[in-house]
XYZ file of C-alpha atoms in Angstrom:
93
model
C 20.043 31.813 11.637
C 19.521 31.063 7.954
C 16.442 32.555 6.278
C 13.801 29.964 5.389
C 14.190 30.439 1.656
C 17.935 29.722 1.822
C 17.914 26.542 3.929
C 19.521 23.400 2.584
C 19.331 19.690 3.341
C 22.370 18.053 4.962
C 24.730 16.540 2.389
C 24.342 13.087 3.925
C 20.662 12.876 2.896
C 21.391 12.662 -0.843
C 18.337 14.604 -1.862
C 17.771 14.763 -5.636
C 18.154 18.024 -7.503
C 15.228 18.966 -9.698
C 14.496 21.831 -12.036
C 12.987 24.985 -10.621
C 9.646 24.158 -12.275
C 9.511 20.796 -10.449
C 10.453 22.284 -7.048
C 8.526 24.097 -4.306
C 9.904 25.606 -1.125
C 8.591 24.078 2.070
C 6.711 27.268 3.073
C 5.076 27.391 -0.376
C 4.123 23.707 -0.119
C 2.552 24.431 3.278
C 0.533 27.295 1.768
C -0.685 25.147 -1.123
C -1.684 22.306 1.203
C -3.229 24.649 3.768
C -1.110 23.340 6.651
C 1.584 24.696 8.964
C 5.253 24.429 8.038
C 5.963 21.873 10.783
C 3.455 19.502 9.183
C 5.386 19.633 5.882
C 8.411 18.276 7.745
C 6.256 15.520 9.218
C 4.919 14.622 5.770
C 8.488 14.425 4.456
C 9.523 12.219 7.386
C 6.562 9.890 6.764
C 7.318 9.653 3.053
C 4.236 11.455 1.784
C 6.209 14.389 0.347
C 9.449 13.928 -1.591
C 12.325 16.197 -0.508
C 14.251 17.882 -3.301
C 16.731 20.663 -3.963
C 16.375 23.265 -6.673
C 19.189 24.320 -8.983
C 20.515 26.696 -6.290
C 20.622 23.872 -3.727
C 17.757 25.133 -1.559
C 15.636 22.699 0.437
C 12.096 22.030 -0.708
C 9.805 19.336 -2.086
C 8.783 18.179 -5.543
C 5.671 19.683 -7.095
C 4.441 16.229 -8.105
C 4.475 15.052 -4.490
C 2.509 18.151 -3.418
C 0.000 17.545 -6.206
C -0.307 13.882 -5.192
C -0.827 14.870 -1.549
C -3.486 17.413 -2.544
C -5.283 14.802 -4.652
C -5.114 12.261 -1.825
C -6.491 14.770 0.701
C -9.342 15.704 -1.646
C -10.362 12.111 -2.320
C -9.574 10.288 0.920
C -12.347 9.090 3.197
C -12.336 9.755 6.924
C -11.437 6.109 7.452
C -8.425 6.389 5.118
C -7.274 9.562 6.867
C -7.624 7.952 10.300
C -5.727 4.865 9.140
C -2.962 7.010 7.712
C -2.722 8.964 10.961
C -2.426 5.717 12.897
C 0.266 4.335 10.571
C 2.226 7.600 10.653
C 2.008 7.771 14.454
C 3.295 4.218 14.824
C 6.035 4.892 12.279
C 7.407 7.763 14.372
C 8.112 5.419 17.296
C-alpha cells in the first residue's frame, strides 16, 4: 500500500501540475477544512475542490480551491448548504 503522502492520480485524469506553493495534500486540505479525508474526495468528485499534482507528481488539491471552499462554508446560509447537499446527492446518482 502506498503511503498517503506519495499517492498519485491516474494518468488518464489529466490533472494539472501546479507549483508547491499552490498545492495542498488531501490530508492537509481535510485538516484545514475541518473534515475527514473521505469528504475531500467527495468534494473533488462534486467539483468543489480542484485536483492537482505538485512538482513531484503527488495527488492533492489547489490551495485556491481550498480557500474558496473555506470562504463558501463561512458565508453560506443553512439554506444554501442544504441546497448544495441536495444537488451533490443527486449528482452522485
